[in-house]
Amino acid sequence: MTALDPQHAIFPGSFDPPTLGHADLIARALHLFQTVTLAVGAHPKKVGMFSPDERCELLRGLTADLPGQDRLRIVKLEGLLVDGCREHGAGVVLRGLRSGADFEYEAQMAATNRTMEAELDTLYLGASPAVSHLSSTLVRQIASMGGDVSALVPPNVLAALAAL
Ligand code: ADP
């Protein structure tokens, strides 16, 4: 186990699939933190649109040309977030806030994680206006009904959705 580094943020999520909203948050996180770890939730019983490995691959593709990309890590998270933070040494959990509804849930998660690991802080970034309406759920719904999601996801995700 490593000490928790406050310059290292872990950004956990389902990323099923990654959207332009996630991409925006990742780029901003790389401006703010020395190291950023994207932790892809990999729950054995939760079947997603894409497998955890596919989601990691999609994140790798969409971040390949980002400034600071050499300071970005992409991992799968199978257990508790606090254990992932301890394993990777991240002192900050980064999450995005799109609405008051997001905040209700996030505040509860942050308090719970802080109870389990006193060194861990959660930081929220407000969604950028251009992408604040985007969610993976919306993308899955539209894509599964044959709708056009080209304004909602990066090109590599669009190609992966088309190939499903
Ligand atoms: P989870 O199932 O853990 O909420 P998601 O992949 O849906 O995983 O979201 C991961 C994180 O990305 C969350 O903090 C969420 O608020 C944030 N996020 C998702 N979409 C956007 C967006 N359009 N703008 C800003 N943050 C977002």
PDB file of C-alpha atoms and ligand atoms in Angstrom:
ATOM      1  CA  MET A   1       0.000   0.000   0.000  1.00  0.00           C
ATOM      2  CA  THR A   2       1.214   3.493  -0.935  1.00  0.00           C
ATOM      3  CA  ALA A   3       0.557   6.759   0.968  1.00  0.00           C
ATOM      4  CA  LEU A   4      -2.320   8.735  -0.556  1.00  0.00           C
ATOM      5  CA  ASP A   5      -1.058  11.519  -2.847  1.00  0.00           C
ATOM      6  CA  PRO A   6      -3.211  14.697  -2.916  1.00  0.00           C
ATOM      7  CA  GLN A   7      -1.797  15.480  -6.386  1.00  0.00           C
ATOM      8  CA  HIS A   8      -3.169  12.199  -7.679  1.00  0.00           C
ATOM      9  CA  ALA A   9      -6.887  12.072  -8.543  1.00  0.00           C
ATOM     10  CA  ILE A  10      -8.838   8.948  -9.246  1.00  0.00           C
ATOM     11  CA  PHE A  11     -11.862   9.429 -11.513  1.00  0.00           C
ATOM     12  CA  PRO A  12     -14.154   6.444 -11.036  1.00  0.00           C
ATOM     13  CA  GLY A  13     -17.115   5.652 -13.238  1.00  0.00           C
ATOM     14  CA  SER A  14     -18.952   3.114 -15.299  1.00  0.00           C
ATOM     15  CA  PHE A  15     -17.958   4.853 -18.571  1.00  0.00           C
ATOM     16  CA  ASP A  16     -20.475   2.643 -20.400  1.00  0.00           C
ATOM     17  CA  PRO A  17     -19.843   4.161 -22.858  1.00  0.00           C
ATOM     18  CA  PRO A  18     -17.509   7.131 -22.364  1.00  0.00           C
ATOM     19  CA  THR A  19     -19.148  10.381 -23.556  1.00  0.00           C
ATOM     20  CA  LEU A  20     -17.936  13.853 -24.462  1.00  0.00           C
ATOM     21  CA  GLY A  21     -18.869  14.776 -20.874  1.00  0.00           C
ATOM     22  CA  HIS A  22     -16.337  12.297 -19.515  1.00  0.00           C
ATOM     23  CA  ALA A  23     -13.738  13.478 -22.062  1.00  0.00           C
ATOM     24  CA  ASP A  24     -14.211  17.078 -20.906  1.00  0.00           C
ATOM     25  CA  LEU A  25     -13.738  16.131 -17.262  1.00  0.00           C
ATOM     26  CA  ILE A  26     -10.628  14.059 -17.992  1.00  0.00           C
ATOM     27  CA  ALA A  27      -8.968  16.939 -19.882  1.00  0.00           C
ATOM     28  CA  ARG A  28      -9.724  19.321 -17.023  1.00  0.00           C
ATOM     29  CA  ALA A  29      -8.465  16.833 -14.433  1.00  0.00           C
ATOM     30  CA  LEU A  30      -5.123  16.638 -16.244  1.00  0.00           C
ATOM     31  CA  HIS A  31      -4.798  20.421 -15.858  1.00  0.00           C
ATOM     32  CA  LEU A  32      -5.449  20.234 -12.140  1.00  0.00           C
ATOM     33  CA  PHE A  33      -3.625  17.105 -11.010  1.00  0.00           C
ATOM     34  CA  GLN A  34      -0.162  15.649 -11.448  1.00  0.00           C
ATOM     35  CA  THR A  35      -1.526  12.144 -11.979  1.00  0.00           C
ATOM     36  CA  VAL A  36      -5.016  11.074 -13.007  1.00  0.00           C
ATOM     37  CA  THR A  37      -6.274   7.508 -12.795  1.00  0.00           C
ATOM     38  CA  LEU A  38      -9.455   6.531 -14.587  1.00  0.00           C
ATOM     39  CA  ALA A  39     -11.008   3.660 -12.650  1.00  0.00           C
ATOM     40  CA  VAL A  40     -13.497   1.675 -14.707  1.00  0.00           C
ATOM     41  CA  GLY A  41     -16.089  -0.040 -12.527  1.00  0.00           C
ATOM     42  CA  ALA A  42     -15.935  -3.762 -13.197  1.00  0.00           C
ATOM     43  CA  HIS A  43     -18.648  -5.447 -11.183  1.00  0.00           C
ATOM     44  CA  PRO A  44     -18.788  -9.159 -12.059  1.00  0.00           C
ATOM     45  CA  LYS A  45     -22.606  -9.247 -11.841  1.00  0.00           C
ATOM     46  CA  LYS A  46     -23.297  -6.000 -13.706  1.00  0.00           C
ATOM     47  CA  VAL A  47     -23.562  -6.614 -17.441  1.00  0.00           C
ATOM     48  CA  GLY A  48     -23.007  -3.444 -19.423  1.00  0.00           C
ATOM     49  CA  MET A  49     -23.218  -2.420 -23.059  1.00  0.00           C
ATOM     50  CA  PHE A  50     -19.425  -2.760 -23.262  1.00  0.00           C
ATOM     51  CA  SER A  51     -17.232  -5.045 -21.144  1.00  0.00           C
ATOM     52  CA  PRO A  52     -14.849  -3.405 -18.645  1.00  0.00           C
ATOM     53  CA  ASP A  53     -11.912  -4.202 -20.957  1.00  0.00           C
ATOM     54  CA  GLU A  54     -13.704  -2.629 -23.916  1.00  0.00           C
ATOM     55  CA  ARG A  55     -14.484   0.478 -21.847  1.00  0.00           C
ATOM     56  CA  CYS A  56     -10.785   0.768 -20.888  1.00  0.00           C
ATOM     57  CA  GLU A  57      -9.886   0.476 -24.561  1.00  0.00           C
ATOM     58  CA  LEU A  58     -12.401   3.180 -25.510  1.00  0.00           C
ATOM     59  CA  LEU A  59     -10.966   5.482 -22.818  1.00  0.00           C
ATOM     60  CA  ARG A  60      -7.450   4.779 -24.084  1.00  0.00           C
ATOM     61  CA  GLY A  61      -8.547   5.735 -27.602  1.00  0.00           C
ATOM     62  CA  LEU A  62     -10.282   8.936 -26.653  1.00  0.00           C
ATOM     63  CA  THR A  63      -7.422  10.158 -24.429  1.00  0.00           C
ATOM     64  CA  ALA A  64      -4.567   9.164 -26.758  1.00  0.00           C
ATOM     65  CA  ASP A  65      -3.949  12.729 -28.003  1.00  0.00           C
ATOM     66  CA  LEU A  66      -4.774  14.673 -24.828  1.00  0.00           C
ATOM     67  CA  PRO A  67      -2.098  17.030 -23.452  1.00  0.00           C
ATOM     68  CA  GLY A  68      -0.697  15.389 -20.315  1.00  0.00           C
ATOM     69  CA  GLN A  69      -1.840  11.963 -21.468  1.00  0.00           C
ATOM     70  CA  ASP A  70       1.477  10.503 -20.188  1.00  0.00           C
ATOM     71  CA  ARG A  71       0.242  11.328 -16.653  1.00  0.00           C
ATOM     72  CA  LEU A  72      -2.995   9.393 -17.175  1.00  0.00           C
ATOM     73  CA  ARG A  73      -3.564   5.815 -16.068  1.00  0.00           C
ATOM     74  CA  ILE A  74      -6.524   3.600 -16.883  1.00  0.00           C
ATOM     75  CA  VAL A  75      -7.377   0.729 -14.549  1.00  0.00           C
ATOM     76  CA  LYS A  76     -10.287  -1.571 -13.753  1.00  0.00           C
ATOM     77  CA  LEU A  77     -11.867  -1.255 -10.323  1.00  0.00           C
ATOM     78  CA  GLU A  78     -13.296  -4.491  -9.004  1.00  0.00           C
ATOM     79  CA  GLY A  79     -13.730  -3.756  -5.302  1.00  0.00           C
ATOM     80  CA  LEU A  80     -14.358  -0.774  -3.065  1.00  0.00           C
ATOM     81  CA  LEU A  81     -13.264   2.653  -4.282  1.00  0.00           C
ATOM     82  CA  VAL A  82     -11.336   3.318  -1.050  1.00  0.00           C
ATOM     83  CA  ASP A  83      -9.315   0.147  -1.645  1.00  0.00           C
ATOM     84  CA  GLY A  84      -8.620   1.252  -5.224  1.00  0.00           C
ATOM     85  CA  CYS A  85      -7.396   4.621  -3.924  1.00  0.00           C
ATOM     86  CA  ARG A  86      -5.107   2.899  -1.436  1.00  0.00           C
ATOM     87  CA  GLU A  87      -3.794   0.471  -4.057  1.00  0.00           C
ATOM     88  CA  HIS A  88      -2.992   3.226  -6.560  1.00  0.00           C
ATOM     89  CA  GLY A  89      -2.060   5.915  -4.002  1.00  0.00           C
ATOM     90  CA  ALA A  90      -4.692   8.456  -5.087  1.00  0.00           C
ATOM     91  CA  GLY A  91      -5.604  11.029  -2.417  1.00  0.00           C
ATOM     92  CA  VAL A  92      -8.509  12.628  -4.282  1.00  0.00           C
ATOM     93  CA  VAL A  93     -11.672  11.186  -5.787  1.00  0.00           C
ATOM     94  CA  LEU A  94     -12.814  13.307  -8.709  1.00  0.00           C
ATOM     95  CA  ARG A  95     -16.446  13.337  -9.804  1.00  0.00           C
ATOM     96  CA  GLY A  96     -18.548  15.464 -12.103  1.00  0.00           C
ATOM     97  CA  LEU A  97     -21.699  17.322 -11.101  1.00  0.00           C
ATOM     98  CA  ARG A  98     -24.396  17.937 -13.677  1.00  0.00           C
ATOM     99  CA  SER A  99     -27.343  18.696 -11.415  1.00  0.00           C
ATOM    100  CA  GLY A 100     -28.708  18.838  -7.903  1.00  0.00           C
ATOM    101  CA  ALA A 101     -29.700  15.204  -8.267  1.00  0.00           C
ATOM    102  CA  ASP A 102     -26.050  14.286  -8.917  1.00  0.00           C
ATOM    103  CA  PHE A 103     -25.079  16.211  -5.785  1.00  0.00           C
ATOM    104  CA  GLU A 104     -27.482  14.298  -3.490  1.00  0.00           C
ATOM    105  CA  TYR A 105     -25.917  10.993  -4.468  1.00  0.00           C
ATOM    106  CA  GLU A 106     -22.343  12.270  -4.588  1.00  0.00           C
ATOM    107  CA  ALA A 107     -22.496  13.891  -1.145  1.00  0.00           C
ATOM    108  CA  GLN A 108     -23.552  10.589   0.395  1.00  0.00           C
ATOM    109  CA  MET A 109     -20.792   8.676  -1.417  1.00  0.00           C
ATOM    110  CA  ALA A 110     -18.133  11.231  -0.445  1.00  0.00           C
ATOM    111  CA  ALA A 111     -19.118  11.124   3.219  1.00  0.00           C
ATOM    112  CA  THR A 112     -19.141   7.325   3.226  1.00  0.00           C
ATOM    113  CA  ASN A 113     -15.734   7.098   1.572  1.00  0.00           C
ATOM    114  CA  ARG A 114     -14.323   9.697   3.971  1.00  0.00           C
ATOM    115  CA  THR A 115     -15.617   7.644   6.893  1.00  0.00           C
ATOM    116  CA  MET A 116     -13.785   4.597   5.559  1.00  0.00           C
ATOM    117  CA  GLU A 117     -10.566   6.478   4.677  1.00  0.00           C
ATOM    118  CA  ALA A 118      -9.907   9.722   6.570  1.00  0.00           C
ATOM    119  CA  GLU A 119      -7.098  10.796   4.194  1.00  0.00           C
ATOM    120  CA  LEU A 120      -9.348  10.707   1.144  1.00  0.00           C
ATOM    121  CA  ASP A 121     -11.032  13.852  -0.197  1.00  0.00           C
ATOM    122  CA  THR A 122     -13.672  14.059  -2.923  1.00  0.00           C
ATOM    123  CA  LEU A 123     -13.542  16.948  -5.371  1.00  0.00           C
ATOM    124  CA  TYR A 124     -16.358  17.820  -7.773  1.00  0.00           C
ATOM    125  CA  LEU A 125     -16.083  19.624 -11.062  1.00  0.00           C
ATOM    126  CA  GLY A 126     -19.204  21.237 -12.454  1.00  0.00           C
ATOM    127  CA  ALA A 127     -20.040  19.966 -15.936  1.00  0.00           C
ATOM    128  CA  SER A 128     -19.054  22.258 -18.798  1.00  0.00           C
ATOM    129  CA  PRO A 129     -22.195  23.909 -20.238  1.00  0.00           C
ATOM    130  CA  ALA A 130     -21.777  22.320 -23.676  1.00  0.00           C
ATOM    131  CA  VAL A 131     -21.929  18.788 -22.235  1.00  0.00           C
ATOM    132  CA  SER A 132     -23.886  19.202 -19.004  1.00  0.00           C
ATOM    133  CA  HIS A 133     -26.903  17.338 -20.441  1.00  0.00           C
ATOM    134  CA  LEU A 134     -24.914  14.231 -21.430  1.00  0.00           C
ATOM    135  CA  SER A 135     -25.061  10.877 -19.718  1.00  0.00           C
ATOM    136  CA  SER A 136     -24.069   7.349 -20.707  1.00  0.00           C
ATOM    137  CA  THR A 137     -27.626   6.226 -19.984  1.00  0.00           C
ATOM    138  CA  LEU A 138     -28.954   8.681 -22.577  1.00  0.00           C
ATOM    139  CA  VAL A 139     -26.351   7.528 -25.113  1.00  0.00           C
ATOM    140  CA  ARG A 140     -27.255   3.859 -24.543  1.00  0.00           C
ATOM    141  CA  GLN A 141     -30.967   4.577 -24.924  1.00  0.00           C
ATOM    142  CA  ILE A 142     -30.604   6.603 -28.123  1.00  0.00           C
ATOM    143  CA  ALA A 143     -28.038   4.241 -29.668  1.00  0.00           C
ATOM    144  CA  SER A 144     -30.101   1.131 -28.905  1.00  0.00           C
ATOM    145  CA  MET A 145     -33.007   2.683 -30.808  1.00  0.00           C
ATOM    146  CA  GLY A 146     -30.854   3.501 -33.811  1.00  0.00           C
ATOM    147  CA  GLY A 147     -30.569   7.241 -33.086  1.00  0.00           C
ATOM    148  CA  ASP A 148     -27.648   9.500 -33.970  1.00  0.00           C
ATOM    149  CA  VAL A 149     -25.288  10.022 -31.031  1.00  0.00           C
ATOM    150  CA  SER A 150     -22.466  11.661 -32.981  1.00  0.00           C
ATOM    151  CA  ALA A 151     -22.868  14.903 -30.979  1.00  0.00           C
ATOM    152  CA  LEU A 152     -22.656  13.042 -27.674  1.00  0.00           C
ATOM    153  CA  VAL A 153     -19.638  10.731 -27.916  1.00  0.00           C
ATOM    154  CA  PRO A 154     -16.074  10.873 -29.296  1.00  0.00           C
ATOM    155  CA  PRO A 155     -15.464   9.362 -32.774  1.00  0.00           C
ATOM    156  CA  ASN A 156     -13.907   6.129 -31.484  1.00  0.00           C
ATOM    157  CA  VAL A 157     -16.960   5.472 -29.269  1.00  0.00           C
ATOM    158  CA  LEU A 158     -19.271   6.258 -32.197  1.00  0.00           C
ATOM    159  CA  ALA A 159     -17.429   3.647 -34.273  1.00  0.00           C
ATOM    160  CA  ALA A 160     -17.644   1.071 -31.471  1.00  0.00           C
ATOM    161  CA  LEU A 161     -21.395   1.677 -31.087  1.00  0.00           C
ATOM    162  CA  ALA A 162     -21.881   1.265 -34.838  1.00  0.00           C
ATOM    163  CA  ALA A 163     -20.033  -2.067 -34.707  1.00  0.00           C
ATOM    164  CA  LEU A 164     -22.247  -3.562 -31.974  1.00  0.00           C
TER     165      LEU A 164
HETATM  166  P1  ADP B   1     -21.296   6.215 -12.403  1.00  0.00           P
HETATM  167  O1  ADP B   1     -22.152   5.037 -12.787  1.00  0.00           O
HETATM  168  O2  ADP B   1     -20.245   5.912 -11.402  1.00  0.00           O
HETATM  169  O3  ADP B   1     -22.067   7.491 -12.093  1.00  0.00           O
HETATM  170  P2  ADP B   1     -20.687   7.398 -14.948  1.00  0.00           P
HETATM  171  O4  ADP B   1     -19.798   6.825 -16.006  1.00  0.00           O
HETATM  172  O5  ADP B   1     -22.122   7.586 -15.294  1.00  0.00           O
HETATM  173  O6  ADP B   1     -20.455   6.467 -13.715  1.00  0.00           O
HETATM  174  O7  ADP B   1     -20.113   8.793 -14.460  1.00  0.00           O
HETATM  175  C1  ADP B   1     -18.826   8.891 -13.935  1.00  0.00           C
HETATM  176  C2  ADP B   1     -18.581  10.309 -13.476  1.00  0.00           C
HETATM  177  O8  ADP B   1     -18.607  11.180 -14.598  1.00  0.00           O
HETATM  178  C3  ADP B   1     -19.633  10.850 -12.507  1.00  0.00           C
HETATM  179  O9  ADP B   1     -18.998  11.656 -11.550  1.00  0.00           O
HETATM  180  C4  ADP B   1     -20.501  11.685 -13.372  1.00  0.00           C
HETATM  181  O10 ADP B   1     -21.108  12.728 -12.631  1.00  0.00           O
HETATM  182  C5  ADP B   1     -19.481  12.240 -14.336  1.00  0.00           C
HETATM  183  N1  ADP B   1     -20.112  12.639 -15.574  1.00  0.00           N
HETATM  184  C6  ADP B   1     -20.828  11.881 -16.415  1.00  0.00           C
HETATM  185  N2  ADP B   1     -21.285  12.602 -17.454  1.00  0.00           N
HETATM  186  C7  ADP B   1     -20.838  13.870 -17.264  1.00  0.00           C
HETATM  187  C8  ADP B   1     -20.983  15.113 -17.970  1.00  0.00           C
HETATM  188  N3  ADP B   1     -21.719  15.187 -19.072  1.00  0.00           N
HETATM  189  N4  ADP B   1     -20.387  16.198 -17.464  1.00  0.00           N
HETATM  190  C9  ADP B   1     -19.664  16.129 -16.317  1.00  0.00           C
HETATM  191  N5  ADP B   1     -19.508  15.004 -15.594  1.00  0.00           N
HETATM  192  C10 ADP B   1     -20.083  13.893 -16.053  1.00  0.00           C
END
